[in-house]
Amino acid sequence: MEGSEPFRLQRTLGPGEVVAPVVAHPHSEARSVTGGIVYHGARLPELDGAYVYADHETGKIWGLRYDGQRVTWHEELDDISHKITSFATDADDELYMLALGGEIFVLDRATDDGSAATFPRRLSETGLFDSVADHAVAPGVIPYSVNAPLWSDGAVKQRYMAVPGDGQITFSAGGAWVFPEQTVLVKTFSLELEPGDPASRRRLETRLLTLQEKEWVGYTYLWNDEQTDAELVDRDGLDRTYTIRTADGTTRDQTWHFPGRTECMVCHSRAAGFVLGPHGPQMNREHDYDGVVDNQLRTLDHIGMFDKPLESPPETYARLVDPYDTANDVDARARSYLQGNCAHCHVMAGGGNSRMILSHATAPDEMFIFDVRPQHDRFGIDDAAIVASGRPDRSVLYHRVTTLGAGRMPPLASSVVDERAAAMLAEWIRSRQPAATTADNAP
């Protein structure tokens, strides 16, 4: 079990009795809980008798009280930018937290000296737009695009970066870029209510990824019906349903999930470098800057956005391809799709529960997916493999991408199957030479 949920169903349960958890956190708010201690110190008497624990990946810290029968109090105490690995107490029963980087922390009461700025509740209050109603960004806010976008249920996305003052970016050809404090990344999602008709396009949300005190934090703004402004969504997120009219005149309801604060950081994880779009292979492409078309890496280098000049021309660096462009090799298309949609979790220490590594730069035999038995649910598929060479029908990866509900990948904020990607992945799997045997994927 993982919390209250079945986990690694292919393994034998037991031999001891499974004891239900007192509290279970979904992956939308926690990824790897670090067990803590019951506090009995004198410095924070309001926490006396509370069990204090944390999440290694999100940096959140909670307290709870349990009377032996039920939870009587449960509250988030803090959210920090460090990975808490263990808890300890001193001779006075005061609590200490050890972080992966070697830091030691104590909990303290929050203080309000009146200096904290009011966080903008509306998109028009952020200063990122000259005109929110026209979706016209302010001077200095730089548009960008990516080679292999994350599937977002058919939405069209517009992306921007706002780097403050004279701040500069530390460029990496293949890894995460390092941005200066107070950088804001902007992404607006629009949906065509009549697919194929741009006139029916409606802005649904604008997400901000902000770097505050060395910690990336995500916020979601919901556009109003008049399309004149957007309002900050509560920390837990929300769902809305939109009516989509198809070409044959029929309609269907499509649920759109507006992610909460923690959900944003499930994908934008530490292991993935937090920032996913502005990344060498994703950004190594041409972009239309209001009629001037040039490679984005060359453009950012030219305008002085990098703290060091590029060592080589952009064409010498790795790049992803458009997964939907049939002019590209199907293997490059599939690997680019997996990079854009899956690799941020399925990377070493990324939070994905499978051993597989789906980065585009990973050698095929180190991905641990080809003709490898799944560690988790096989969905009743005979002789299942994560990717069964030559056989999409036996491939769990293909099943997860093409299903909805339990087992759906990606697991967050998607209620529509990416049919074009499914067809491409099926072609990719069929192109592989069938294997003689299927191996176990032991961690």
CSV table of N, CA, C and O in Angstrom, one decimal, residues 342-426:
chain,number,residue,atom,x,y,z
A,342,CYS,N,6.4,13.5,-19.7
A,342,CYS,CA,6.6,12.4,-18.7
A,342,CYS,C,7.9,12.5,-18.0
A,342,CYS,O,8.0,12.1,-16.8
A,343,ALA,N,8.9,13.0,-18.6
A,343,ALA,CA,10.3,12.9,-18.0
A,343,ALA,C,10.5,13.7,-16.8
A,343,ALA,O,11.4,13.4,-16.0
A,344,HIS,N,9.7,14.8,-16.5
A,344,HIS,CA,9.8,15.6,-15.3
A,344,HIS,C,9.5,14.7,-14.1
A,344,HIS,O,10.1,15.0,-13.0
A,345,CYS,N,8.7,13.7,-14.2
A,345,CYS,CA,8.4,12.8,-13.0
A,345,CYS,C,9.3,11.6,-13.1
A,345,CYS,O,9.8,11.1,-12.1
A,346,HIS,N,9.4,11.0,-14.4
A,346,HIS,CA,10.1,9.8,-14.6
A,346,HIS,C,11.6,10.1,-14.9
A,346,HIS,O,12.1,9.9,-16.0
A,347,VAL,N,12.2,10.6,-13.8
A,347,VAL,CA,13.6,11.0,-13.8
A,347,VAL,C,14.1,10.5,-12.4
A,347,VAL,O,13.3,10.3,-11.5
A,348,MET,N,15.4,10.4,-12.3
A,348,MET,CA,15.9,9.9,-11.0
A,348,MET,C,15.5,10.9,-9.9
A,348,MET,O,15.7,12.1,-10.0
A,349,ALA,N,14.8,10.3,-8.9
A,349,ALA,CA,14.3,11.1,-7.7
A,349,ALA,C,13.3,12.1,-8.1
A,349,ALA,O,13.0,13.0,-7.4
A,350,GLY,N,12.6,11.8,-9.2
A,350,GLY,CA,11.6,12.8,-9.7
A,350,GLY,C,10.2,12.6,-9.1
A,350,GLY,O,9.3,13.4,-9.3
A,351,GLY,N,9.9,11.5,-8.4
A,351,GLY,CA,8.6,11.3,-7.7
A,351,GLY,C,7.8,10.2,-8.4
A,351,GLY,O,6.8,9.8,-7.9
A,352,GLY,N,8.2,9.8,-9.7
A,352,GLY,CA,7.5,8.8,-10.3
A,352,GLY,C,7.7,7.4,-9.7
A,352,GLY,O,8.9,7.2,-9.2
A,353,ASN,N,6.7,6.6,-9.6
A,353,ASN,CA,6.9,5.3,-8.8
A,353,ASN,C,7.5,4.2,-9.6
A,353,ASN,O,7.6,3.1,-9.1
A,354,SER,N,7.8,4.4,-10.8
A,354,SER,CA,8.4,3.4,-11.6
A,354,SER,C,9.9,3.7,-11.8
A,354,SER,O,10.3,4.8,-11.7
A,355,ARG,N,10.6,2.6,-12.1
A,355,ARG,CA,12.0,2.8,-12.2
A,355,ARG,C,12.4,3.5,-13.5
A,355,ARG,O,13.5,4.0,-13.6
A,356,MET,N,11.5,3.6,-14.5
A,356,MET,CA,11.9,4.1,-15.8
A,356,MET,C,12.3,5.5,-15.8
A,356,MET,O,11.9,6.3,-15.0
A,357,ILE,N,13.2,5.8,-16.7
A,357,ILE,CA,13.8,7.2,-16.9
A,357,ILE,C,13.5,7.6,-18.4
A,357,ILE,O,13.9,6.9,-19.3
A,358,LEU,N,12.7,8.7,-18.6
A,358,LEU,CA,12.2,9.0,-19.9
A,358,LEU,C,12.8,10.2,-20.5
A,358,LEU,O,12.3,10.7,-21.5
A,359,SER,N,13.9,10.7,-20.0
A,359,SER,CA,14.6,11.8,-20.6
A,359,SER,C,15.0,11.5,-22.0
A,359,SER,O,15.4,10.4,-22.3
A,360,HIS,N,14.9,12.5,-22.9
A,360,HIS,CA,15.3,12.2,-24.3
A,360,HIS,C,16.7,11.9,-24.5
A,360,HIS,O,17.1,11.3,-25.5
A,361,ALA,N,17.6,12.3,-23.5
A,361,ALA,CA,19.0,12.0,-23.7
A,361,ALA,C,19.4,10.6,-23.1
A,361,ALA,O,20.6,10.2,-23.2
A,362,THR,N,18.5,9.9,-22.5
A,362,THR,CA,18.8,8.6,-21.9
A,362,THR,C,18.9,7.5,-22.9
A,362,THR,O,18.1,7.4,-23.8
A,363,ALA,N,20.0,6.8,-22.8
A,363,ALA,CA,20.2,5.7,-23.8
A,363,ALA,C,19.0,4.7,-23.6
A,363,ALA,O,18.5,4.4,-22.5
A,364,PRO,N,18.6,4.1,-24.8
A,364,PRO,CA,17.4,3.1,-24.7
A,364,PRO,C,17.5,2.1,-23.7
A,364,PRO,O,16.5,1.8,-23.0
A,365,ASP,N,18.7,1.5,-23.5
A,365,ASP,CA,18.8,0.4,-22.5
A,365,ASP,C,18.9,0.8,-21.1
A,365,ASP,O,18.9,0.0,-20.2
A,366,GLU,N,18.9,2.2,-20.9
A,366,GLU,CA,18.9,2.7,-19.5
A,366,GLU,C,17.6,3.4,-19.2
A,366,GLU,O,17.4,3.9,-18.1
A,367,MET,N,16.6,3.3,-20.1
A,367,MET,CA,15.3,3.8,-19.9
A,367,MET,C,14.5,2.8,-19.0
A,367,MET,O,13.5,3.2,-18.4
A,368,PHE,N,14.8,1.5,-19.1
A,368,PHE,CA,14.1,0.5,-18.4
A,368,PHE,C,12.6,0.4,-18.7
A,368,PHE,O,11.8,0.2,-17.9
A,369,ILE,N,12.3,0.5,-20.0
A,369,ILE,CA,10.9,0.4,-20.4
A,369,ILE,C,10.7,-0.7,-21.5
A,369,ILE,O,9.7,-1.2,-21.6
A,370,PHE,N,11.7,-1.0,-22.3
A,370,PHE,CA,11.5,-1.8,-23.5
A,370,PHE,C,11.6,-3.3,-23.1
A,370,PHE,O,12.6,-3.8,-22.6
A,371,ASP,N,10.4,-3.9,-23.2
A,371,ASP,CA,10.2,-5.4,-22.9
A,371,ASP,C,10.6,-5.7,-21.5
A,371,ASP,O,11.1,-6.7,-21.1
A,372,VAL,N,10.1,-4.7,-20.6
A,372,VAL,CA,10.3,-4.8,-19.2
A,372,VAL,C,8.9,-4.9,-18.5
A,372,VAL,O,8.0,-4.2,-18.8
A,373,ARG,N,8.8,-5.9,-17.6
A,373,ARG,CA,7.5,-6.1,-16.9
A,373,ARG,C,7.2,-4.9,-16.0
A,373,ARG,O,8.1,-4.4,-15.3
A,374,PRO,N,6.0,-4.4,-16.0
A,374,PRO,CA,5.6,-3.3,-15.1
A,374,PRO,C,5.7,-3.7,-13.6
A,374,PRO,O,5.4,-4.8,-13.2
A,375,GLN,N,6.1,-2.7,-12.8
A,375,GLN,CA,6.1,-3.0,-11.3
A,375,GLN,C,4.7,-2.8,-10.8
A,375,GLN,O,4.4,-3.4,-9.7
A,376,HIS,N,3.9,-2.1,-11.4
A,376,HIS,CA,2.6,-1.8,-10.9
A,376,HIS,C,1.5,-2.5,-11.7
A,376,HIS,O,1.7,-3.6,-12.2
A,377,ASP,N,0.3,-1.9,-11.8
A,377,ASP,CA,-0.8,-2.5,-12.4
A,377,ASP,C,-0.6,-2.8,-13.9
A,377,ASP,O,0.0,-2.0,-14.7
A,378,ARG,N,-1.0,-4.1,-14.3
A,378,ARG,CA,-0.8,-4.5,-15.7
A,378,ARG,C,-2.2,-4.5,-16.4
A,378,ARG,O,-2.2,-4.8,-17.6
A,379,PHE,N,-3.2,-4.0,-15.7
A,379,PHE,CA,-4.5,-3.7,-16.3
A,379,PHE,C,-5.1,-4.9,-17.1
A,379,PHE,O,-5.8,-4.8,-18.0
A,380,GLY,N,-4.8,-6.1,-16.6
A,380,GLY,CA,-5.3,-7.3,-17.2
A,380,GLY,C,-4.7,-7.7,-18.6
A,380,GLY,O,-5.2,-8.5,-19.3
A,381,ILE,N,-3.6,-7.0,-18.9
A,381,ILE,CA,-3.0,-7.2,-20.2
A,381,ILE,C,-2.1,-8.5,-20.1
A,381,ILE,O,-1.2,-8.6,-19.3
A,382,ASP,N,-2.3,-9.4,-21.0
A,382,ASP,CA,-1.5,-10.7,-21.0
A,382,ASP,C,-0.1,-10.3,-21.4
A,382,ASP,O,0.1,-9.6,-22.4
A,383,ASP,N,0.9,-10.9,-20.7
A,383,ASP,CA,2.3,-10.7,-21.0
A,383,ASP,C,2.6,-9.2,-21.2
A,383,ASP,O,3.3,-8.9,-22.2
A,384,ALA,N,2.2,-8.4,-20.2
A,384,ALA,CA,2.4,-7.0,-20.3
A,384,ALA,C,3.8,-6.6,-20.2
A,384,ALA,O,4.6,-7.2,-19.4
A,385,ALA,N,4.2,-5.5,-20.9
A,385,ALA,CA,5.5,-4.9,-20.7
A,385,ALA,C,5.2,-3.4,-20.7
A,385,ALA,O,4.2,-2.9,-21.1
A,386,ILE,N,6.2,-2.6,-20.1
A,386,ILE,CA,6.0,-1.2,-20.2
A,386,ILE,C,5.9,-0.7,-21.6
A,386,ILE,O,4.9,0.0,-22.0
A,387,VAL,N,6.8,-1.1,-22.4
A,387,VAL,CA,6.7,-1.0,-23.9
A,387,VAL,C,7.1,-2.4,-24.5
A,387,VAL,O,8.2,-2.8,-24.4
A,388,ALA,N,6.1,-3.1,-25.0
A,388,ALA,CA,6.3,-4.4,-25.6
A,388,ALA,C,6.7,-4.1,-27.1
A,388,ALA,O,5.8,-3.7,-27.9
A,389,SER,N,7.9,-4.3,-27.5
A,389,SER,CA,8.4,-4.0,-28.8
A,389,SER,C,7.5,-4.7,-29.9
A,389,SER,O,7.2,-5.9,-29.8
A,390,GLY,N,7.0,-3.8,-30.8
A,390,GLY,CA,6.1,-4.3,-31.9
A,390,GLY,C,4.7,-4.5,-31.5
A,390,GLY,O,3.9,-4.8,-32.4
A,391,ARG,N,4.3,-4.3,-30.2
A,391,ARG,CA,3.0,-4.7,-29.7
A,391,ARG,C,2.4,-3.6,-28.8
A,391,ARG,O,2.4,-3.6,-27.6
A,392,PRO,N,1.7,-2.6,-29.4
A,392,PRO,CA,1.0,-1.6,-28.6
A,392,PRO,C,0.0,-2.2,-27.7
A,392,PRO,O,-0.2,-1.7,-26.6
A,393,ASP,N,-0.7,-3.3,-28.1
A,393,ASP,CA,-1.7,-3.9,-27.3
A,393,ASP,C,-1.2,-4.5,-26.0
A,393,ASP,O,-2.0,-4.7,-25.1
A,394,ARG,N,0.1,-4.8,-26.0
A,394,ARG,CA,0.7,-5.3,-24.7
A,394,ARG,C,1.5,-4.3,-24.0
A,394,ARG,O,2.1,-4.6,-22.9
A,395,SER,N,1.5,-3.1,-24.4
A,395,SER,CA,2.3,-2.0,-23.8
A,395,SER,C,1.5,-1.2,-22.8
A,395,SER,O,0.6,-0.5,-23.1
A,396,VAL,N,1.9,-1.2,-21.5
A,396,VAL,CA,1.2,-0.5,-20.5
A,396,VAL,C,1.4,1.0,-20.7
A,396,VAL,O,0.5,1.8,-20.4
A,397,LEU,N,2.5,1.4,-21.2
A,397,LEU,CA,2.7,2.9,-21.4
A,397,LEU,C,1.7,3.4,-22.4
A,397,LEU,O,1.1,4.4,-22.2
A,398,TYR,N,1.4,2.6,-23.5
A,398,TYR,CA,0.4,3.0,-24.4
A,398,TYR,C,-1.0,3.0,-23.8
A,398,TYR,O,-1.8,3.9,-24.0
A,399,HIS,N,-1.3,2.0,-23.0
A,399,HIS,CA,-2.6,1.9,-22.3
A,399,HIS,C,-2.8,3.1,-21.4
A,399,HIS,O,-3.9,3.7,-21.4
A,400,ARG,N,-1.8,3.5,-20.7
A,400,ARG,CA,-1.9,4.6,-19.7
A,400,ARG,C,-2.2,5.9,-20.5
A,400,ARG,O,-3.0,6.8,-20.0
A,401,VAL,N,-1.6,6.1,-21.6
A,401,VAL,CA,-1.7,7.3,-22.4
A,401,VAL,C,-3.1,7.4,-23.0
A,401,VAL,O,-3.7,8.5,-23.2
A,402,THR,N,-3.7,6.2,-23.4
A,402,THR,CA,-4.9,6.2,-24.1
A,402,THR,C,-6.2,6.0,-23.2
A,402,THR,O,-7.3,5.8,-23.7
A,403,THR,N,-6.0,5.9,-21.9
A,403,THR,CA,-7.1,5.6,-21.0
A,403,THR,C,-7.4,6.9,-20.2
A,403,THR,O,-6.6,7.8,-20.1
A,404,LEU,N,-8.6,6.9,-19.6
A,404,LEU,CA,-9.0,8.0,-18.7
A,404,LEU,C,-9.3,7.3,-17.3
A,404,LEU,O,-9.6,6.1,-17.3
A,405,GLY,N,-9.3,8.0,-16.3
A,405,GLY,CA,-9.6,7.5,-14.9
A,405,GLY,C,-8.3,6.8,-14.3
A,405,GLY,O,-7.2,7.3,-14.5
A,406,ALA,N,-8.5,5.7,-13.6
A,406,ALA,CA,-7.4,5.1,-12.9
A,406,ALA,C,-6.3,4.7,-13.9
A,406,ALA,O,-6.6,4.0,-14.9
A,407,GLY,N,-5.1,5.0,-13.6
A,407,GLY,CA,-4.0,4.6,-14.4
A,407,GLY,C,-3.6,5.6,-15.5
A,407,GLY,O,-2.7,5.4,-16.2
A,408,ARG,N,-4.4,6.7,-15.6
A,408,ARG,CA,-4.2,7.7,-16.6
A,408,ARG,C,-2.9,8.4,-16.5
A,408,ARG,O,-2.4,8.7,-15.4
A,409,MET,N,-2.2,8.6,-17.6
A,409,MET,CA,-0.9,9.3,-17.6
A,409,MET,C,-1.0,10.4,-18.8
A,409,MET,O,-1.4,10.0,-19.9
A,410,PRO,N,-0.7,11.6,-18.5
A,410,PRO,CA,-0.3,12.2,-17.2
A,410,PRO,C,-1.5,12.2,-16.2
A,410,PRO,O,-2.6,12.3,-16.6
A,411,PRO,N,-1.2,12.0,-14.9
A,411,PRO,CA,-2.2,11.8,-13.9
A,411,PRO,C,-2.9,13.1,-13.5
A,411,PRO,O,-4.0,13.0,-12.8
A,412,LEU,N,-2.4,14.3,-13.8
A,412,LEU,CA,-3.0,15.5,-13.3
A,412,LEU,C,-3.5,16.4,-14.4
A,412,LEU,O,-2.9,16.5,-15.5
A,413,ALA,N,-4.7,17.0,-14.2
A,413,ALA,CA,-5.2,18.0,-15.1
A,413,ALA,C,-5.4,17.6,-16.5
A,413,ALA,O,-5.1,18.4,-17.4
A,414,SER,N,-5.9,16.4,-16.7
A,414,SER,CA,-6.1,16.0,-18.1
A,414,SER,C,-7.4,15.1,-18.1
A,414,SER,O,-7.4,14.1,-17.3
A,415,SER,N,-8.3,15.4,-18.9
A,415,SER,CA,-9.5,14.6,-19.0
A,415,SER,C,-9.9,14.2,-20.5
A,415,SER,O,-11.0,13.7,-20.8
A,416,VAL,N,-8.9,14.5,-21.4
A,416,VAL,CA,-9.1,14.2,-22.8
A,416,VAL,C,-7.8,13.5,-23.3
A,416,VAL,O,-6.7,13.9,-23.0
A,417,VAL,N,-8.0,12.4,-24.0
A,417,VAL,CA,-6.9,11.6,-24.6
A,417,VAL,C,-6.3,12.4,-25.8
A,417,VAL,O,-7.1,12.9,-26.6
A,418,ASP,N,-5.0,12.4,-25.8
A,418,ASP,CA,-4.3,13.0,-27.0
A,418,ASP,C,-4.3,12.0,-28.1
A,418,ASP,O,-3.3,11.1,-28.2
A,419,GLU,N,-5.2,12.0,-29.0
A,419,GLU,CA,-5.4,11.0,-30.0
A,419,GLU,C,-4.2,11.0,-31.0
A,419,GLU,O,-3.7,9.9,-31.4
A,420,ARG,N,-3.7,12.2,-31.4
A,420,ARG,CA,-2.6,12.2,-32.3
A,420,ARG,C,-1.3,11.6,-31.7
A,420,ARG,O,-0.6,10.9,-32.3
A,421,ALA,N,-1.1,11.9,-30.4
A,421,ALA,CA,0.0,11.3,-29.7
A,421,ALA,C,-0.1,9.8,-29.6
A,421,ALA,O,0.9,9.1,-29.7
A,422,ALA,N,-1.3,9.3,-29.3
A,422,ALA,CA,-1.6,7.9,-29.2
A,422,ALA,C,-1.2,7.2,-30.5
A,422,ALA,O,-0.6,6.1,-30.5
A,423,ALA,N,-1.7,7.8,-31.6
A,423,ALA,CA,-1.4,7.1,-32.9
A,423,ALA,C,0.1,7.1,-33.2
A,423,ALA,O,0.7,6.2,-33.7
A,424,MET,N,0.8,8.2,-32.8
A,424,MET,CA,2.3,8.3,-33.0
A,424,MET,C,3.0,7.3,-32.1
A,424,MET,O,3.9,6.6,-32.6
A,425,LEU,N,2.6,7.2,-30.8
A,425,LEU,CA,3.2,6.2,-29.9
A,425,LEU,C,3.0,4.8,-30.4
A,425,LEU,O,3.9,3.9,-30.3
A,426,ALA,N,1.8,4.5,-30.9
A,426,ALA,CA,1.5,3.1,-31.5
A,426,ALA,C,2.4,2.9,-32.6
A,426,ALA,O,3.0,1.7,-32.8
